[in-house]
Coordinates of C-alpha atoms and ligand atoms in Angstrom, one line a residue:
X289 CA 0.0 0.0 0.0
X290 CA 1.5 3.4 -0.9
X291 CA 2.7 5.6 2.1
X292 CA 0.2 8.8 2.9
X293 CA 1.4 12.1 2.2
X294 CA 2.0 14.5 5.3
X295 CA -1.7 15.8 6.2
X296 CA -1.7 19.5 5.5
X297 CA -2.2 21.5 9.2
X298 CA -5.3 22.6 8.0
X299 CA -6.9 18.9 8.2
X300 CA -4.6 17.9 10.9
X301 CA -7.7 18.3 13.6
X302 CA -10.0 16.4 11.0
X303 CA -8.6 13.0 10.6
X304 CA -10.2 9.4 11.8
X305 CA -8.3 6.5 12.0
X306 CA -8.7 3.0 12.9
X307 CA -7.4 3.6 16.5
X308 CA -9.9 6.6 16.9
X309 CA -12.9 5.6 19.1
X310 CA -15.0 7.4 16.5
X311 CA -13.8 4.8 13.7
X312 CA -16.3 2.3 14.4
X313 CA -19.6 5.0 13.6
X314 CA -17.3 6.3 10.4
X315 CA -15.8 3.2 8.5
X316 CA -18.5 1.8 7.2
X317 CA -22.0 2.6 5.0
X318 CA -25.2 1.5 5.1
X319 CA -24.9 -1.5 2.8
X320 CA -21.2 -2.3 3.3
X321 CA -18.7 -2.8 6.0
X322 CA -15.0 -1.7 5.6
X323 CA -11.8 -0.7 6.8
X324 CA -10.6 2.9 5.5
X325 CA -7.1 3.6 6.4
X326 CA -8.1 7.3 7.1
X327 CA -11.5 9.3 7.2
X328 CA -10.8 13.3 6.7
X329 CA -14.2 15.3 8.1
X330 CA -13.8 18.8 6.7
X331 CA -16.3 21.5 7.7
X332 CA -15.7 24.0 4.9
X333 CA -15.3 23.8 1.0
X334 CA -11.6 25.2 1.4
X335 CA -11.0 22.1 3.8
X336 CA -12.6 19.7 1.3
X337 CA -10.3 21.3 -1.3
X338 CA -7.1 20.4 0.8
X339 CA -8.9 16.9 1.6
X340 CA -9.0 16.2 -2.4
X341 CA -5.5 17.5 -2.9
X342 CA -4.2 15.6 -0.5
X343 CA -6.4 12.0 -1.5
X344 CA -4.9 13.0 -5.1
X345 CA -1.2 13.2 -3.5
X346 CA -1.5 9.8 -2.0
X347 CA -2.5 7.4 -5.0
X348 CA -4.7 5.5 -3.0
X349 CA -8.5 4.7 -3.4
X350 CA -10.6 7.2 -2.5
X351 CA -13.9 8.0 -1.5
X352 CA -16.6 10.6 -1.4
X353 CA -19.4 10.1 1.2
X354 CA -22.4 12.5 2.1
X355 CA -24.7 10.7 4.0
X356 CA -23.3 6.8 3.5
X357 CA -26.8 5.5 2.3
X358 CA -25.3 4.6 -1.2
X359 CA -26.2 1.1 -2.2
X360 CA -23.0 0.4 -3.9
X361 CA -21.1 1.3 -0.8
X362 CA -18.9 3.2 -2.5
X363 CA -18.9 6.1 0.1
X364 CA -16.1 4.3 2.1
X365 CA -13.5 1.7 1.6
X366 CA -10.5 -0.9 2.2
X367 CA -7.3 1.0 2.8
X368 CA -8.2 4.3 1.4
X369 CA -9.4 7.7 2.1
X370 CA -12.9 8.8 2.7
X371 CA -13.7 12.2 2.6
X372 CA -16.7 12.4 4.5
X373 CA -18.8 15.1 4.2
X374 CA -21.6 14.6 6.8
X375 CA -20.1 18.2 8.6
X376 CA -21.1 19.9 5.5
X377 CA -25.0 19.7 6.6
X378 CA -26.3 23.1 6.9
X379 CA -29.9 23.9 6.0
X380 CA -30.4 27.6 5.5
X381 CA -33.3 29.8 3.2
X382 CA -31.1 32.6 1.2
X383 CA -34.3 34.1 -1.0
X384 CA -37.4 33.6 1.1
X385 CA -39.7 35.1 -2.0
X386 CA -38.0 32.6 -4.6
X387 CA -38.3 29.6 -2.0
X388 CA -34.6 29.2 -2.2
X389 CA -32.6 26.9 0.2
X390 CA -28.7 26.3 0.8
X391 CA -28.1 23.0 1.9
X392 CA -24.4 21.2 2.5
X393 CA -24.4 17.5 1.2
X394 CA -24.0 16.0 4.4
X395 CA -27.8 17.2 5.8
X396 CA -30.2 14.5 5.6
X397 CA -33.1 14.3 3.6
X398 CA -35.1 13.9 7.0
X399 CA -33.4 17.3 8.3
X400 CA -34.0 19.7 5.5
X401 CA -37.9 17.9 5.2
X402 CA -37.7 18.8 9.0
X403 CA -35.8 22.6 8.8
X404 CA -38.9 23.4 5.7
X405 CA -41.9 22.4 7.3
X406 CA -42.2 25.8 9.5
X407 CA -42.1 27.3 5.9
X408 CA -45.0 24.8 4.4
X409 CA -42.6 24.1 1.9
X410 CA -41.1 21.1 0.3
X411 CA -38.3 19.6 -1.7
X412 CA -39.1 16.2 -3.5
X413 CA -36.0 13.8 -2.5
X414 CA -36.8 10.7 -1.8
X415 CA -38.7 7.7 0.2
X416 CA -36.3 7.8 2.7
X417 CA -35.1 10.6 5.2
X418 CA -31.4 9.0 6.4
X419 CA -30.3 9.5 2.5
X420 CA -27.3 11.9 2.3
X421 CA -28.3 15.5 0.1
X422 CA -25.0 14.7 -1.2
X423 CA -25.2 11.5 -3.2
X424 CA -29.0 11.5 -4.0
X425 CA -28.7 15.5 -5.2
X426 CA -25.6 14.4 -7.8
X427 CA -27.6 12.0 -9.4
X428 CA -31.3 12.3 -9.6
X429 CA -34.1 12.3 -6.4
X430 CA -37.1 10.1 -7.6
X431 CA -39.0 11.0 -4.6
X432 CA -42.5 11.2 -2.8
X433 CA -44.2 13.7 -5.0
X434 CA -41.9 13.0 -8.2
X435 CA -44.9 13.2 -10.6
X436 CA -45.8 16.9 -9.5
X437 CA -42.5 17.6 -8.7
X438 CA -40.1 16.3 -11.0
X439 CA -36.4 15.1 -10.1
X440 CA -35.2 16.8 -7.1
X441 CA -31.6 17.7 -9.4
X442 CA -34.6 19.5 -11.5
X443 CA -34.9 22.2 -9.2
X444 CA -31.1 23.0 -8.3
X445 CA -30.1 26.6 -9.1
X446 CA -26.9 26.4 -8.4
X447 CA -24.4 23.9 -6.8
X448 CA -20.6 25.1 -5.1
X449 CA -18.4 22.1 -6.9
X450 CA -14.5 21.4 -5.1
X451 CA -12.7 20.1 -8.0
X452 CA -10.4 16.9 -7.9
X453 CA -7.3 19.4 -8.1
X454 CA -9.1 22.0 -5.5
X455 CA -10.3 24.7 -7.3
X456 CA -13.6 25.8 -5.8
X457 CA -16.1 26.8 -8.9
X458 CA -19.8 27.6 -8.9
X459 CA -21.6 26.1 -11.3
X460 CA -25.5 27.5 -12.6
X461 CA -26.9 28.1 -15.7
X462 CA -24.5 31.1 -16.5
X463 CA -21.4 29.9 -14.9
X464 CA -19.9 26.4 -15.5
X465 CA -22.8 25.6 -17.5
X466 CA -21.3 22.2 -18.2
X467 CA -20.3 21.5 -14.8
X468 CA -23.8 22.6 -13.9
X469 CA -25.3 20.0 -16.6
X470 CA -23.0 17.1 -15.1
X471 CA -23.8 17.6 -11.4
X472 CA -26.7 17.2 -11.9
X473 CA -27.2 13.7 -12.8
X474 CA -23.4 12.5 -12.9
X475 CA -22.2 14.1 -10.6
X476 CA -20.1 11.8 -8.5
X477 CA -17.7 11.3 -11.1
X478 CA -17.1 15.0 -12.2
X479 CA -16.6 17.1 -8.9
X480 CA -17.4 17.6 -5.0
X481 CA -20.1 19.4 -4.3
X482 CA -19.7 21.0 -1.3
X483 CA -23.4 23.3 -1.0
X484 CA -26.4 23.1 -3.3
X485 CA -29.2 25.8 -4.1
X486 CA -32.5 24.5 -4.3
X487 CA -36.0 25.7 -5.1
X488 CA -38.8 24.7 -3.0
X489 CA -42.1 24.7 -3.4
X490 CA -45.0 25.6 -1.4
X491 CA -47.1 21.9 0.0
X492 CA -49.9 21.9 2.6
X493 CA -50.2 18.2 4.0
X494 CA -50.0 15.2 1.4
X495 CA -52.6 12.6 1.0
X496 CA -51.3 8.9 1.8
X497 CA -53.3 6.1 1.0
X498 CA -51.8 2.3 1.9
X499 CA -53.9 0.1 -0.7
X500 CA -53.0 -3.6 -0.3
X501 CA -54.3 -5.2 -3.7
X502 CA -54.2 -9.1 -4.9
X503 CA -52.5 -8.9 -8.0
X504 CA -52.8 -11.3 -11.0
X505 CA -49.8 -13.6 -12.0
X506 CA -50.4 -12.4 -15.6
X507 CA -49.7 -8.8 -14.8
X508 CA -52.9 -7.0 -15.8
X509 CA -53.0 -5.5 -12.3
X510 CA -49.0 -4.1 -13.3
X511 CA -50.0 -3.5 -16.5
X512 CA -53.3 -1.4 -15.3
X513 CA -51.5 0.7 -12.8
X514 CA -48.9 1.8 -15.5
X515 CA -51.9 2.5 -17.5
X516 CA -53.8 4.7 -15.1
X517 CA -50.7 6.6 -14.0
X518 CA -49.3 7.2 -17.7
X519 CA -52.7 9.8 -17.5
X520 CA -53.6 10.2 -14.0
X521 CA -53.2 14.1 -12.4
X522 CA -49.5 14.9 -12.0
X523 CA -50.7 15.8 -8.6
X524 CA -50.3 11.2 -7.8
X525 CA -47.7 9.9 -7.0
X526 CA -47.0 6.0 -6.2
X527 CA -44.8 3.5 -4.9
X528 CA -45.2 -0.3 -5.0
X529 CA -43.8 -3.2 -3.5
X530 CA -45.0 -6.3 -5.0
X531 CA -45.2 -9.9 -2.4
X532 CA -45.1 -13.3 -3.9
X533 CA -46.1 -15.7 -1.6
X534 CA -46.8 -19.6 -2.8
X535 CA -48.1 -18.5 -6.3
X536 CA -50.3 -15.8 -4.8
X537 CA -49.3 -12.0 -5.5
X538 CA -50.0 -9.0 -3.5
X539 CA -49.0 -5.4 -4.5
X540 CA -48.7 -2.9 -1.6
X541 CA -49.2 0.5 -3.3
X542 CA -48.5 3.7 -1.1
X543 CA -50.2 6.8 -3.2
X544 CA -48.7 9.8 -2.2
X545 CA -51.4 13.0 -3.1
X546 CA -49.7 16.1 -3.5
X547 CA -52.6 18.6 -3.4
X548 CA -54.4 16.6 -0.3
X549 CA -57.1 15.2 -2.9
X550 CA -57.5 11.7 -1.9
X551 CA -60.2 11.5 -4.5
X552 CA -57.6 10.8 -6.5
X553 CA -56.0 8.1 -4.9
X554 CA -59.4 5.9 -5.2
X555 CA -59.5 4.3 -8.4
X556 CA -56.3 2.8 -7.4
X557 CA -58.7 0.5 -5.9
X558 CA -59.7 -1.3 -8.8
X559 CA -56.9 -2.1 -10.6
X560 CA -56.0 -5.8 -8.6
X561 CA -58.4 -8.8 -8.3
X562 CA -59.6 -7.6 -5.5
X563 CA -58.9 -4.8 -2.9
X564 CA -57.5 -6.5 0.4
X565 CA -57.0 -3.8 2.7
X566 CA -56.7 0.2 2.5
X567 CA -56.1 3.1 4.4
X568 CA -55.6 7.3 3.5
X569 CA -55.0 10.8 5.5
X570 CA -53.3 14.1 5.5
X571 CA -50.2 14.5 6.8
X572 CA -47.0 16.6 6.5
X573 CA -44.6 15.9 3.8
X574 CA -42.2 15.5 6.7
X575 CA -43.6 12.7 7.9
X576 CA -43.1 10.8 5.2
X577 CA -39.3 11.2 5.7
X578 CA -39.3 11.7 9.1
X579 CA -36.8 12.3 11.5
X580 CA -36.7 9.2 12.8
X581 CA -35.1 7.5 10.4
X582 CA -31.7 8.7 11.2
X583 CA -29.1 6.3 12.2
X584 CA -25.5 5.6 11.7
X585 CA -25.1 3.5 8.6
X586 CA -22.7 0.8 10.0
X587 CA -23.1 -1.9 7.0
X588 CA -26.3 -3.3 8.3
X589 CA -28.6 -3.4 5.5
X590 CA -26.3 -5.9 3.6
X591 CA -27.9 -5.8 -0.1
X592 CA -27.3 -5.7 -3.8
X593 CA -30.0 -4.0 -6.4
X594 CA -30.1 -2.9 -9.5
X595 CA -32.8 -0.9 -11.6
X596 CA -34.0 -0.2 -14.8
X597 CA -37.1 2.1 -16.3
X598 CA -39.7 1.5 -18.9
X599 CA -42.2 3.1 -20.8
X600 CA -46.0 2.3 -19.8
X601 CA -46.1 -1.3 -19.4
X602 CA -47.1 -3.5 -21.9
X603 CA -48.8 -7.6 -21.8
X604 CA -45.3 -8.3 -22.1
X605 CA -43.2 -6.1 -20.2
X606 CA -46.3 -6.6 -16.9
X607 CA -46.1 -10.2 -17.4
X608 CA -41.9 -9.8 -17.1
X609 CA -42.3 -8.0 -13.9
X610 CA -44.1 -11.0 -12.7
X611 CA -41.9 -13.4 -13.7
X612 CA -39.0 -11.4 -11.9
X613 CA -41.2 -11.2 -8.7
X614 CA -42.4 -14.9 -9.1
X615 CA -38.7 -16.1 -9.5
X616 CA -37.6 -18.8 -6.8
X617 CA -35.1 -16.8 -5.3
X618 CA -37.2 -14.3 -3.9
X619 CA -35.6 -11.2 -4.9
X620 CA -37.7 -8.0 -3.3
X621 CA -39.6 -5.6 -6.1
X622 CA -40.1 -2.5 -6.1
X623 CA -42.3 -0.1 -8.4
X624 CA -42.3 3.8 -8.4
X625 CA -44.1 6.2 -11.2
X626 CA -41.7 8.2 -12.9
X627 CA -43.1 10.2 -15.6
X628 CA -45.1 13.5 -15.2
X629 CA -43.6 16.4 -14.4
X630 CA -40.1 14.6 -14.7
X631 CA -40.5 14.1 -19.0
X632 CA -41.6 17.3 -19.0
X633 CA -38.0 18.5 -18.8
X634 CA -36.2 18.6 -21.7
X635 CA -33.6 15.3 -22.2
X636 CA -30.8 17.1 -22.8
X637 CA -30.8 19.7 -19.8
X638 CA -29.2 17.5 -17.2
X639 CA -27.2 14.5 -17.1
X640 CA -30.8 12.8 -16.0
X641 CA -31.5 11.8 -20.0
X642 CA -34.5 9.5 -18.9
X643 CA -37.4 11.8 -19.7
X644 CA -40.0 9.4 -21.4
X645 CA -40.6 6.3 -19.0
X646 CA -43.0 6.0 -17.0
X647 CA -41.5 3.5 -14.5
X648 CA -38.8 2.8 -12.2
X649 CA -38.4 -1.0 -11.4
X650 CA -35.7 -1.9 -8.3
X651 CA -35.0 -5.6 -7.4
X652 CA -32.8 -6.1 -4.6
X653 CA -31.6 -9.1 -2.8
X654 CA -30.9 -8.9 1.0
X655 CA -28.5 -10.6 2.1
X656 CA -27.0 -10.7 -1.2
X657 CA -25.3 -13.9 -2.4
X658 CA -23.2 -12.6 -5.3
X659 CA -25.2 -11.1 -7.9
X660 CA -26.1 -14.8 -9.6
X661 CA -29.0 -14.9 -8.4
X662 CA -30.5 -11.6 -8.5
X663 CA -29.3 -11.5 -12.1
X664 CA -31.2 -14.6 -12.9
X665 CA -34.3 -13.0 -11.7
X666 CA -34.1 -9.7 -13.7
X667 CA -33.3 -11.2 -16.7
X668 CA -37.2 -11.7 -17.6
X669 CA -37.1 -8.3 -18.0
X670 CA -34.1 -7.3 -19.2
X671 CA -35.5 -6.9 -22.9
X672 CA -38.1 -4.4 -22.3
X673 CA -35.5 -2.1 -20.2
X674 CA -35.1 1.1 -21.4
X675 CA -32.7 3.3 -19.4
X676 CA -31.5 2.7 -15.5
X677 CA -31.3 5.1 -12.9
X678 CA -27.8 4.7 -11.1
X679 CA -28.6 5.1 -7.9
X680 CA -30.4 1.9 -7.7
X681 CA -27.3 0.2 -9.1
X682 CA -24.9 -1.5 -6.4
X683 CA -22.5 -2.7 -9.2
X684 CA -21.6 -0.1 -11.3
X685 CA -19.8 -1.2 -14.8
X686 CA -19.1 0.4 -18.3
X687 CA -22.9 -1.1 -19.1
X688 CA -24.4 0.1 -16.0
X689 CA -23.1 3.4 -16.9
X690 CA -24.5 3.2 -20.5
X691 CA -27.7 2.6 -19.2
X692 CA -27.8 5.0 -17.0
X693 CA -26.1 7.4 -19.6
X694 CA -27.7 6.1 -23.2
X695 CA -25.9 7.8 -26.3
X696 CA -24.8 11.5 -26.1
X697 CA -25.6 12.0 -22.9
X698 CA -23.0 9.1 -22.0
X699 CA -20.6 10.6 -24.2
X700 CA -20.8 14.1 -22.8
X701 CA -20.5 13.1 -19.2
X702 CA -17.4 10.8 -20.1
X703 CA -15.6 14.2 -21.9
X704 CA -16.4 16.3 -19.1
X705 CA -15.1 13.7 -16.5
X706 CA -11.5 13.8 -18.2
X707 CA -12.1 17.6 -18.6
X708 CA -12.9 17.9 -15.2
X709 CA -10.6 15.5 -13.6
X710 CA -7.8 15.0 -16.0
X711 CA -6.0 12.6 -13.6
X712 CA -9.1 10.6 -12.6
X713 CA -8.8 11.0 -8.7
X714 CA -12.5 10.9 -8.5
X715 CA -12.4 7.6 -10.4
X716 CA -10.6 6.2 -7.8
X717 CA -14.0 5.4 -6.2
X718 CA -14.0 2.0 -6.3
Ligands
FAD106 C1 -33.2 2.8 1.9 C2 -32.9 3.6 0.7 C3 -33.9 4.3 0.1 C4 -33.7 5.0 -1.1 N1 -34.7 5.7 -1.7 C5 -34.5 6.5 -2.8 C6 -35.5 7.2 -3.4 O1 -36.7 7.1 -3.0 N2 -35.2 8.0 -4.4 C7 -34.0 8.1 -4.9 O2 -33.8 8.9 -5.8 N3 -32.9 7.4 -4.4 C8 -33.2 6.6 -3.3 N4 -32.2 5.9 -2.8 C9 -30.8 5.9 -3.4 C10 -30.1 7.1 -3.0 O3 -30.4 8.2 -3.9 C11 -28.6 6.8 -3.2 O4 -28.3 5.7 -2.4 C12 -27.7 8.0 -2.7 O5 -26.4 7.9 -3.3 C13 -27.6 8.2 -1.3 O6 -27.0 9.4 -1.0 P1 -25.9 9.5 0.2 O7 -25.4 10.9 0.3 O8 -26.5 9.0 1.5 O9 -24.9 8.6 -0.4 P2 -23.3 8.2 -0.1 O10 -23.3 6.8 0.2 O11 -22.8 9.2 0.9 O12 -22.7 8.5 -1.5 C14 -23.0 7.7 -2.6 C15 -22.1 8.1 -3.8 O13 -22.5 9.4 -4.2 C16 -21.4 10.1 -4.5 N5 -21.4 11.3 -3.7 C17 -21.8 11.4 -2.4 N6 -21.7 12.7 -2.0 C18 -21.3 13.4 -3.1 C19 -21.0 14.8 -3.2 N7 -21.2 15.7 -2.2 N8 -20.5 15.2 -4.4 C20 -20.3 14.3 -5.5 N9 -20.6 13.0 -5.3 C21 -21.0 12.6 -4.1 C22 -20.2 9.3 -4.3 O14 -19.8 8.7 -5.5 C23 -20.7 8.2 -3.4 O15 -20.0 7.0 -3.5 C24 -32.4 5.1 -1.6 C25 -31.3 4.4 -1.0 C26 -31.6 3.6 0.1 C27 -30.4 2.9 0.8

C-alpha cells in the first residue's frame, strides 16, 4: 500500500483513524462494512479542497461520502481515504420570496424535510429521510411527489463544486454551465459538491393512502397501474412493492397526493383482483421522511439491487415483472411512477436523459449472495428495459453506466469527467 502524504495543518484536527474511538460510527455505510485507512471530516469547502489535494497526492483509493446511504457502498473503503462530508449539513433559506434553500451534502433528507416544514414548503427527495443531500442530489431524487415535482436535481439553481485538483467553482446556468449540466445527474464522477441551491415549493399536508391489492400472475393488475398513472393528475404519486407468496401475488401500493385530494387516490382501488385492505390521511410531507429515520449507517442493510425504467407497461413487459417477482429466489420488487412532471424536462438539460418512462423497477436481494441470483431474476425483464437510474445500481460497470447514460448523454459526461478530472482521482471510487 502506498505511504500517505504528510496531512496538511489545516486537516490535521479532522482526521479518523482505525485507533480513533469514532472509527467504528465512520468506517462503514449503510450497505457495506470496511476498513478505511483514514476518514478526513472537513467543515468547509476550502478544507474539502485540501482533503482532495491531499487523497490525489497519495494514490490510494478514494472516496466521497455525504450521507453513507449509497447502495454500492462506494462512500467508504478498504485502505483508502474517505472524505466524509456529513459536517457539510447546513440547511439555511437565502431568498425567502423565490423559495430558495442552501443546503451542504451531508444534511439528511429527513433534516432539511424537517428545517422546511415551519415554511410549508417542500423539496421532493426521496422515500427515505437518512439518505445523504449529497449522493442523491448528484444524481437524480425520484421522490415522494416525483410526478408533480419532477427530479429533485430539476430544481437545483446552483451547486458550489471542489474540483479533484481543488479549485472551488460555482456552477448554474451562467457559470460552469457544463459543470452545472453534469452535477446534476453525474455528478459523482465529475466534482465535489460542497453546497447546493435548491428551489422549493409551497405543500400543505400530502394525502397517503396504503392500498393492499391481490395482484394477478399475468400482470394486468402491473399493466393497469402503469396505464392509469401514464394519465392520472401529476398531482399522484405511487410506490409499489410487490409480495409473492406460494403462487399468490399481492401489490402494496403507497399513493402519495400532493394537493391533499384523496379522490384521486381511489381508483387505485380497482386495478387488482380484489382490494384486500386500505387506508388514507393528510399528513405533512415530513412525515413521510421523518426524523426518525436517522441512524449511523454501519453496513447493516447488507444488499445488492439494480434498476431499470420502462415506458408504460405493456402484456409483455407486466407479465416480465411477474416473472421477476415470481422467480424462486425471492428477490424484493419495487415499483415507483416516474413520468409527469419529470418528462416534462427537456432530455438534454441535465445528465438525468430519462425523460420518457413511466417506470422505475428496483430488485434487490438482502443478504446478497453474489449477484447470480438476482441477475437470474431480472433477466425476464431485461429486454423491455429502457434506461437505469444509477442510484439503484450497487454494481456499477461500463454497461451500467450506459444505461444510465444512453448515447450522447454518456458521451458528454465521459468528456467532461476527463475535462474535469484529467487525472481521474474521482475515479478512484472504487
Ligand atoms: C433505503 C434507501 C432508500 C432510497 N430511496 C431512494 C428514493 O426514494 N429515491 C432516490 O432517488 N434514491 C433513493 N435511494 C438511493 C439514493 O439516492 C442513493 O443511495 C444516494 O447515493 C444516497 O445518498 P448519500 O449521500 O446517502 O450517499 P453516499 O453513500 O454518501 O454516496 C453515494 C455516492 O454518491 C457520490 N457522492 C456522495 N456525495 C457526493 C458529493 N457531495 N459530491 C459528489 N458526489 C457525491 C459518491 O460517489 C458516493 O460513492 C435510496 C437508497 C436507500 C439505501
Amino acid at each position: 500500500m502506498p505511504d500517505l502524504p504528510e496531512l496538511p495543518e489545516v486537516l490535521s484536527d479532522r482526521a479518523v483513524g482505525p485507533g480513533d474511538r469514532r472509527y467504528p460510527r465512520l468506517r462503514s455505510t449503510y450497505t457495506k462494512v470496511h476498513s478505511p485507512e483514514l476518514i478526513l471530516m472537513p467543515r468547509t469547502a476550502s478544507e474539502v479542497a485540501a482533503a482532495v489535494v491531499f487523497a490525489g497526492a497519495s494514490e490510494m483509493p478514494l472516496s466521497v461520502r455525504s450521507g453513507g446511504h449509497g447502495l454500492s457502498g462506494r462512500s467508504s473503503n478498504d485502505g483508502g481515504i474517505v472524505i466524509d462530508l456529513s459536517e457539510l449539513d447546513q440547511i439555511e433559506v437565502i431568498d425567502r420570496d423565490a423559495r430558495i434553500v442552501r443546503i451542504g451534502p451531508g444534511a439528511r433528507w429527513a433534516t432539511v424535510a424537517d428545517a422546511l416544514a415551519p415554511y410549508g414548503w417542500a423539496i421532493s427527495s426521496g422515500d427515505h429521510g437518512n439518505v445523504g443531500v449529497g449522493g442523491l442530489a448528484t444524481a437524480g431524487g425520484i421522490g415522494w411527489f416525483a410526478r408533480s415535482y419532477g427530479l429533485t436535481i430539476d430544481h437545483i439553481r446552483a451547486v458550489d463544486v471542489v474540483l479533484a485538483d481543488g479549485r472551488q467553482v460555482r456552477a448554474d446556468a451562467d457559470n460552469e454551465p457544463d459543470l452545472f449540466w453534469a452535477m446534476r445527474g453525474a455528478g459523482d464522477s465529475v466534482g465535489i459538491a460542497v453546497a447546493f441551491e435548491i428551489e422549493a415549493v409551497p405543500l400543505p399536508d400530502v394525502g397517503v393512502a396504503q392500498l393492499l391489492l391481490e395482484a394477478d400472475r399475468n400482470g394486468d393488475t402491473l399493466r393497469r397501474w402503469s396505464e392509469h398513472l401514464a394519465d392520472a393528475p401529476l398531482e399522484l404519486t405511487t410506490n409499489g412493492i410487490m409480495f409473492s407468496r406460494g403462487g399468490s401475488f399481492l401489490l402494496q401500493l403507497t399513493a402519495v397526493v400532493a394537493d391533499g385530494n384523496l379522490k384521486l387516490a381511489k381508483p387505485l382501488g380497482k386495478l387488482g383482483l380484489r382490494l384486500v385492505d386500505q387506508h388514507a390521511q393528510l399528513a405533512p410531507y415530513s412525515a413521510l421522511v421523518p426524523t426518525g429515520h436517522l441512524h449511523p449507517n454501519m453496513g447493516q442493510q447488507r444488499s445488492i439491487s439494480t434498476s431499470g425504467l420502462l415506458p408504460t407497461l405493456t402484456r409483455g413487459s407486466a407479465r416480465a415483472l411477474m416473472d421477476v417477482s415470481a422467480h424462486p429466489t425471492g428477490p424484493l420488487l419495487q415499483l415507483r411512477s416516474v413520468g409527469g412532471a419529470i418528462n416534462a424536462v427537456d432530455r438534454e438539460a441535465t445528465a438525468y436523459p430519462h425523460r420518457h418512462q413511466q417506470v422505475l423497477a428496483i430488485l434487490s436481494e438482502f443478504p446478497p449472495s453474489g449477484g447470480a441470483e438476482l441477475d437470474a431474476a431480472w433477466r425476464a425483464v431485461v429486454p423491455y428495459v429502457d434506461g437505469a437510474y444509477r442510484n439503484f445500481e450497487s454494481r456499477p460497470t461500463e454497461r451500467t453506466f450506459r444505461q444510465a447514460f444512453p448515447g450522447v448523454a454518456g458521451d458528454r459526461v465521459s468528456k467532461l469527467r476527463d475535462h474535469f478530472d484529467p487525472a481521474g482521482v474521482l475515479r478512484r471510487q472504487t
